[in-house]
């Protein structure tokens, strides 16, 4: 009988050399699922309220996205990773389990959620996880975080033009931003035409995978080539009202 754990187990093998004890992380992934679903009765972290739904849609999704990025991350001795709009900790907490040498920072604007993330990191014994409460458009102007990360990521946060403006200022020159999306991004990619270049980046590839529930997904990679102009990101009202892209340029 196929279970969510049996589906994920072989996907974890490429990460084994990154784990000094070579301990299998499936047990801690199961603990993470339990923590999130228990917390979901107190605050809305996910619409997928059962393990049968949560494993493929969130845990497997995070593991497959990590597998797509593994060569990039494994090449760094101690990568700094930022999860923007971390919510219940997907993918950030999963990635910390897979890449224990990485410094993973979880950013969310809601204190109730970051309190949960802090507790989950303690219970999972993830000392390399930091949790920040704040808005990305504000924190990206903080010198401690601006262009300070080897990899920034976001999942189910915002349309691509807005996401690029929020995330790319965090990526170090030479680093990258990975947007985890569904596979069909034709409209969002068209809306974001020219945006990476305005922010000091370029599109560097698309990594596709299909989850066991049949959902086709894509990781969009943007390589940071130069500093992001200091005026970006703009404030939340400007981001929502006039996102960067061809539509703004023609207005």
mmCIF file of C-alpha atoms in Angstrom:
data_model
loop_
_atom_site.group_PDB
_atom_site.id
_atom_site.type_symbol
_atom_site.label_atom_id
_atom_site.label_comp_id
_atom_site.label_asym_id
_atom_site.label_seq_id
_atom_site.Cartn_x
_atom_site.Cartn_y
_atom_site.Cartn_z
ATOM 1 C CA UNK A 1 0.000 0.000 0.000
ATOM 2 C CA UNK A 2 1.361 3.391 -0.988
ATOM 3 C CA UNK A 3 1.417 5.973 1.791
ATOM 4 C CA UNK A 4 2.518 9.619 1.717
ATOM 5 C CA UNK A 5 5.638 8.646 3.669
ATOM 6 C CA UNK A 6 6.538 5.835 1.275
ATOM 7 C CA UNK A 7 6.181 8.244 -1.647
ATOM 8 C CA UNK A 8 8.472 10.806 -0.045
ATOM 9 C CA UNK A 9 11.119 8.429 1.348
ATOM 10 C CA UNK A 10 13.038 7.888 -1.929
ATOM 11 C CA UNK A 11 12.956 11.629 -2.630
ATOM 12 C CA UNK A 12 15.013 12.201 0.520
ATOM 13 C CA UNK A 13 17.992 10.070 -0.479
ATOM 14 C CA UNK A 14 19.908 12.822 -2.349
ATOM 15 C CA UNK A 15 19.919 14.845 0.860
ATOM 16 C CA UNK A 16 21.514 12.101 2.991
ATOM 17 C CA UNK A 17 25.128 13.393 2.659
ATOM 18 C CA UNK A 18 23.975 16.766 3.992
ATOM 19 C CA UNK A 19 22.818 15.119 7.231
ATOM 20 C CA UNK A 20 25.852 14.362 9.427
ATOM 21 C CA UNK A 21 24.130 11.519 11.277
ATOM 22 C CA UNK A 22 22.369 10.313 8.112
ATOM 23 C CA UNK A 23 19.255 10.069 10.282
ATOM 24 C CA UNK A 24 16.137 9.767 8.166
ATOM 25 C CA UNK A 25 14.008 12.918 8.523
ATOM 26 C CA UNK A 26 10.657 11.216 7.881
ATOM 27 C CA UNK A 27 9.904 11.039 11.586
ATOM 28 C CA UNK A 28 10.459 14.773 12.019
ATOM 29 C CA UNK A 29 8.422 15.521 8.897
ATOM 30 C CA UNK A 30 5.612 13.514 10.491
ATOM 31 C CA UNK A 31 6.028 15.571 13.664
ATOM 32 C CA UNK A 32 5.842 18.757 11.598
ATOM 33 C CA UNK A 33 2.588 17.609 10.011
ATOM 34 C CA UNK A 34 1.163 16.881 13.463
ATOM 35 C CA UNK A 35 2.245 20.293 14.766
ATOM 36 C CA UNK A 36 0.754 22.201 11.840
ATOM 37 C CA UNK A 37 -2.554 20.334 11.821
ATOM 38 C CA UNK A 38 -2.907 20.713 15.595
ATOM 39 C CA UNK A 39 -2.171 24.448 15.357
ATOM 40 C CA UNK A 40 -4.635 24.688 12.489
ATOM 41 C CA UNK A 41 -7.449 24.195 15.008
ATOM 42 C CA UNK A 42 -6.346 27.465 16.677
ATOM 43 C CA UNK A 43 -5.431 29.572 13.643
ATOM 44 C CA UNK A 44 -5.864 29.170 9.908
ATOM 45 C CA UNK A 45 -2.601 27.771 8.539
ATOM 46 C CA UNK A 46 -3.966 25.544 5.784
ATOM 47 C CA UNK A 47 -7.201 24.542 4.095
ATOM 48 C CA UNK A 48 -5.896 20.967 3.934
ATOM 49 C CA UNK A 49 -6.960 19.696 7.333
ATOM 50 C CA UNK A 50 -6.103 15.993 7.045
ATOM 51 C CA UNK A 51 -2.729 14.243 6.773
ATOM 52 C CA UNK A 52 -3.875 12.560 3.554
ATOM 53 C CA UNK A 53 -4.194 15.968 1.878
ATOM 54 C CA UNK A 54 -1.409 17.788 3.685
ATOM 55 C CA UNK A 55 1.428 15.376 2.912
ATOM 56 C CA UNK A 56 1.310 15.559 -0.916
ATOM 57 C CA UNK A 57 0.168 19.167 -1.211
ATOM 58 C CA UNK A 58 2.680 20.633 1.228
ATOM 59 C CA UNK A 59 5.377 18.250 2.504
ATOM 60 C CA UNK A 60 5.940 16.457 -0.795
ATOM 61 C CA UNK A 61 5.706 19.778 -2.635
ATOM 62 C CA UNK A 62 8.447 21.283 -0.445
ATOM 63 C CA UNK A 63 10.667 18.202 -0.809
ATOM 64 C CA UNK A 64 10.304 18.113 -4.594
ATOM 65 C CA UNK A 65 11.067 21.834 -4.831
ATOM 66 C CA UNK A 66 14.155 21.285 -2.666
ATOM 67 C CA UNK A 67 15.249 18.427 -4.916
ATOM 68 C CA UNK A 68 15.017 20.761 -7.902
ATOM 69 C CA UNK A 69 17.251 23.276 -6.083
ATOM 70 C CA UNK A 70 19.571 20.804 -4.362
ATOM 71 C CA UNK A 71 22.616 21.174 -6.619
ATOM 72 C CA UNK A 72 22.547 24.950 -6.171
ATOM 73 C CA UNK A 73 22.202 24.825 -2.377
ATOM 74 C CA UNK A 74 24.565 21.885 -1.785
ATOM 75 C CA UNK A 75 27.372 23.793 -3.517
ATOM 76 C CA UNK A 76 27.365 26.335 -0.657
ATOM 77 C CA UNK A 77 29.052 25.604 2.673
ATOM 78 C CA UNK A 78 26.539 27.447 4.866
ATOM 79 C CA UNK A 79 23.787 28.910 2.696
ATOM 80 C CA UNK A 80 21.448 31.606 3.986
ATOM 81 C CA UNK A 81 17.848 30.982 2.944
ATOM 82 C CA UNK A 82 14.841 33.269 3.421
ATOM 83 C CA UNK A 83 11.255 31.961 3.281
ATOM 84 C CA UNK A 84 8.975 34.946 2.598
ATOM 85 C CA UNK A 85 5.408 34.628 3.864
ATOM 86 C CA UNK A 86 6.350 31.469 5.723
ATOM 87 C CA UNK A 87 2.869 30.813 7.123
ATOM 88 C CA UNK A 88 2.943 27.352 8.705
ATOM 89 C CA UNK A 89 6.590 26.805 7.782
ATOM 90 C CA UNK A 90 6.347 25.339 4.289
ATOM 91 C CA UNK A 91 8.843 25.147 2.687
ATOM 92 C CA UNK A 92 11.234 26.708 5.232
ATOM 93 C CA UNK A 93 10.984 24.187 8.067
ATOM 94 C CA UNK A 94 11.104 21.271 5.632
ATOM 95 C CA UNK A 95 14.184 22.721 3.961
ATOM 96 C CA UNK A 96 15.918 23.185 7.302
ATOM 97 C CA UNK A 97 15.440 19.458 7.942
ATOM 98 C CA UNK A 98 16.906 18.627 4.534
ATOM 99 C CA UNK A 99 19.787 21.136 4.629
ATOM 100 C CA UNK A 100 20.866 21.294 8.302
ATOM 101 C CA UNK A 101 23.922 23.435 7.495
ATOM 102 C CA UNK A 102 21.693 26.168 6.056
ATOM 103 C CA UNK A 103 20.657 29.217 8.037
ATOM 104 C CA UNK A 104 16.921 29.389 7.329
ATOM 105 C CA UNK A 105 15.005 32.558 8.163
ATOM 106 C CA UNK A 106 11.199 32.385 8.252
ATOM 107 C CA UNK A 107 9.442 35.706 7.644
ATOM 108 C CA UNK A 108 5.756 36.327 8.246
ATOM 109 C CA UNK A 109 3.819 39.493 9.024
ATOM 110 C CA UNK A 110 1.529 37.918 11.644
ATOM 111 C CA UNK A 111 2.839 37.500 15.169
ATOM 112 C CA UNK A 112 0.496 34.601 15.923
ATOM 113 C CA UNK A 113 2.025 32.657 13.055
ATOM 114 C CA UNK A 114 5.620 33.488 13.914
ATOM 115 C CA UNK A 115 4.973 32.397 17.512
ATOM 116 C CA UNK A 116 3.947 29.013 16.132
ATOM 117 C CA UNK A 117 7.008 28.874 13.869
ATOM 118 C CA UNK A 118 9.294 29.563 16.834
ATOM 119 C CA UNK A 119 7.672 26.766 18.816
ATOM 120 C CA UNK A 120 7.795 24.338 15.895
ATOM 121 C CA UNK A 121 11.501 25.037 15.298
ATOM 122 C CA UNK A 122 12.215 24.280 18.975
ATOM 123 C CA UNK A 123 10.190 21.074 18.988
ATOM 124 C CA UNK A 124 11.888 19.898 15.792
ATOM 125 C CA UNK A 125 15.320 20.809 17.205
ATOM 126 C CA UNK A 126 16.229 23.143 14.352
ATOM 127 C CA UNK A 127 18.824 25.514 15.850
ATOM 128 C CA UNK A 128 19.642 27.066 12.465
ATOM 129 C CA UNK A 129 16.125 28.470 12.042
ATOM 130 C CA UNK A 130 15.403 32.116 12.837
ATOM 131 C CA UNK A 131 11.915 33.615 12.788
ATOM 132 C CA UNK A 132 11.094 37.226 11.947
ATOM 133 C CA UNK A 133 7.810 39.087 12.320
ATOM 134 C CA UNK A 134 7.444 41.843 9.761
ATOM 135 C CA UNK A 135 6.456 42.862 6.278
ATOM 136 C CA UNK A 136 8.757 41.964 3.405
ATOM 137 C CA UNK A 137 8.409 45.375 1.755
ATOM 138 C CA UNK A 138 9.723 47.004 4.937
ATOM 139 C CA UNK A 139 12.355 44.470 5.992
ATOM 140 C CA UNK A 140 13.902 44.507 2.517
ATOM 141 C CA UNK A 141 15.117 48.050 3.258
ATOM 142 C CA UNK A 142 16.872 46.899 6.455
ATOM 143 C CA UNK A 143 20.632 46.672 5.830
ATOM 144 C CA UNK A 144 20.810 43.483 7.916
ATOM 145 C CA UNK A 145 18.598 41.677 5.415
ATOM 146 C CA UNK A 146 18.893 43.507 2.122
ATOM 147 C CA UNK A 147 20.911 41.448 -0.375
ATOM 148 C CA UNK A 148 21.914 39.154 2.496
ATOM 149 C CA UNK A 149 20.574 35.765 1.341
ATOM 150 C CA UNK A 150 21.954 33.144 -1.012
ATOM 151 C CA UNK A 151 18.424 31.989 -1.755
ATOM 152 C CA UNK A 152 15.074 33.651 -1.178
ATOM 153 C CA UNK A 153 11.886 31.709 -1.772
ATOM 154 C CA UNK A 154 8.130 32.141 -1.578
ATOM 155 C CA UNK A 155 5.196 29.837 -2.102
ATOM 156 C CA UNK A 156 1.566 30.890 -2.613
ATOM 157 C CA UNK A 157 2.259 34.483 -1.558
ATOM 158 C CA UNK A 158 1.494 36.872 -4.444
ATOM 159 C CA UNK A 159 1.361 37.214 -8.249
ATOM 160 C CA UNK A 160 4.770 37.027 -9.863
ATOM 161 C CA UNK A 161 5.322 40.754 -10.599
ATOM 162 C CA UNK A 162 4.661 41.616 -6.942
ATOM 163 C CA UNK A 163 6.619 38.621 -5.710
ATOM 164 C CA UNK A 164 9.715 39.585 -7.697
ATOM 165 C CA UNK A 165 9.688 43.101 -6.283
ATOM 166 C CA UNK A 166 9.289 41.795 -2.733
ATOM 167 C CA UNK A 167 11.851 39.004 -2.939
ATOM 168 C CA UNK A 168 14.719 40.053 -5.193
ATOM 169 C CA UNK A 169 15.952 42.841 -2.880
ATOM 170 C CA UNK A 170 16.716 40.129 -0.289
ATOM 171 C CA UNK A 171 18.851 38.031 -2.660
ATOM 172 C CA UNK A 172 22.588 38.683 -2.585
ATOM 173 C CA UNK A 173 24.337 39.509 -5.829
ATOM 174 C CA UNK A 174 25.198 36.057 -7.172
ATOM 175 C CA UNK A 175 22.322 34.565 -5.197
ATOM 176 C CA UNK A 176 18.853 33.692 -6.425
ATOM 177 C CA UNK A 177 15.128 33.839 -5.862
ATOM 178 C CA UNK A 178 13.036 30.680 -6.320
ATOM 179 C CA UNK A 179 9.298 31.156 -6.817
ATOM 180 C CA UNK A 180 7.329 27.954 -6.206
ATOM 181 C CA UNK A 181 4.294 28.005 -8.475
ATOM 182 C CA UNK A 182 1.895 25.775 -10.377
ATOM 183 C CA UNK A 183 3.130 24.690 -13.802
ATOM 184 C CA UNK A 184 1.039 26.953 -16.036
ATOM 185 C CA UNK A 185 2.469 30.417 -15.491
ATOM 186 C CA UNK A 186 1.944 31.840 -18.996
ATOM 187 C CA UNK A 187 -0.110 34.830 -17.835
ATOM 188 C CA UNK A 188 2.050 35.642 -14.809
ATOM 189 C CA UNK A 189 5.257 35.387 -16.825
ATOM 190 C CA UNK A 190 3.819 37.757 -19.421
ATOM 191 C CA UNK A 191 2.753 40.182 -16.692
ATOM 192 C CA UNK A 192 6.268 40.059 -15.207
ATOM 193 C CA UNK A 193 8.127 40.638 -18.496
ATOM 194 C CA UNK A 194 11.112 42.910 -17.890
ATOM 195 C CA UNK A 195 10.624 43.011 -14.118
ATOM 196 C CA UNK A 196 13.651 40.890 -13.103
ATOM 197 C CA UNK A 197 15.982 43.123 -15.123
ATOM 198 C CA UNK A 198 14.636 46.263 -13.436
ATOM 199 C CA UNK A 199 15.444 44.663 -10.089
ATOM 200 C CA UNK A 200 18.991 43.544 -10.937
ATOM 201 C CA UNK A 201 18.193 39.958 -11.912
ATOM 202 C CA UNK A 202 17.476 37.689 -14.848
ATOM 203 C CA UNK A 203 15.412 34.571 -15.404
ATOM 204 C CA UNK A 204 17.744 31.603 -14.941
ATOM 205 C CA UNK A 205 15.565 28.573 -15.514
ATOM 206 C CA UNK A 206 12.349 26.714 -14.805
ATOM 207 C CA UNK A 207 12.373 23.428 -12.895
ATOM 208 C CA UNK A 208 9.268 21.276 -13.301
ATOM 209 C CA UNK A 209 7.976 18.423 -11.172
ATOM 210 C CA UNK A 210 4.735 16.532 -10.675
ATOM 211 C CA UNK A 211 3.436 15.565 -7.247
ATOM 212 C CA UNK A 212 1.969 12.158 -6.483
ATOM 213 C CA UNK A 213 -1.524 13.716 -6.436
ATOM 214 C CA UNK A 214 -1.042 14.669 -10.103
ATOM 215 C CA UNK A 215 -0.447 18.394 -9.585
ATOM 216 C CA UNK A 216 2.145 19.829 -11.991
ATOM 217 C CA UNK A 217 4.384 22.426 -10.364
ATOM 218 C CA UNK A 218 7.237 24.686 -11.394
ATOM 219 C CA UNK A 219 10.099 26.452 -9.624
ATOM 220 C CA UNK A 220 10.996 29.698 -11.380
ATOM 221 C CA UNK A 221 14.638 30.667 -10.775
ATOM 222 C CA UNK A 222 15.895 34.248 -10.944
ATOM 223 C CA UNK A 223 19.621 34.931 -10.652
ATOM 224 C CA UNK A 224 20.725 38.161 -8.984
ATOM 225 C CA UNK A 225 23.255 39.897 -11.236
ATOM 226 C CA UNK A 226 23.540 43.321 -9.615
ATOM 227 C CA UNK A 227 22.140 45.401 -6.746
ATOM 228 C CA UNK A 228 18.430 46.148 -6.717
ATOM 229 C CA UNK A 229 17.765 49.909 -7.029
ATOM 230 C CA UNK A 230 17.230 51.362 -3.562
ATOM 231 C CA UNK A 231 13.649 52.490 -4.248
ATOM 232 C CA UNK A 232 12.480 48.873 -4.447
ATOM 233 C CA UNK A 233 10.425 47.372 -2.999
ATOM 234 C CA UNK A 234 7.784 50.066 -2.859
ATOM 235 C CA UNK A 235 5.179 50.153 -0.103
ATOM 236 C CA UNK A 236 2.271 47.739 -0.012
ATOM 237 C CA UNK A 237 -0.272 50.155 -1.471
ATOM 238 C CA UNK A 238 1.945 50.912 -4.466
ATOM 239 C CA UNK A 239 2.693 47.228 -5.003
ATOM 240 C CA UNK A 240 -1.006 46.412 -5.110
ATOM 241 C CA UNK A 241 -2.081 49.422 -7.147
ATOM 242 C CA UNK A 242 0.694 49.527 -9.753
ATOM 243 C CA UNK A 243 2.700 46.288 -9.974
ATOM 244 C CA UNK A 244 5.823 46.422 -12.108
ATOM 245 C CA UNK A 245 5.591 45.073 -15.638
ATOM 246 C CA UNK A 246 4.321 45.942 -19.108
ATOM 247 C CA UNK A 247 0.919 47.061 -17.781
ATOM 248 C CA UNK A 248 2.558 49.672 -15.545
ATOM 249 C CA UNK A 249 4.900 50.830 -18.312
ATOM 250 C CA UNK A 250 2.002 51.449 -20.680
ATOM 251 C CA UNK A 251 -0.110 53.275 -18.093
#
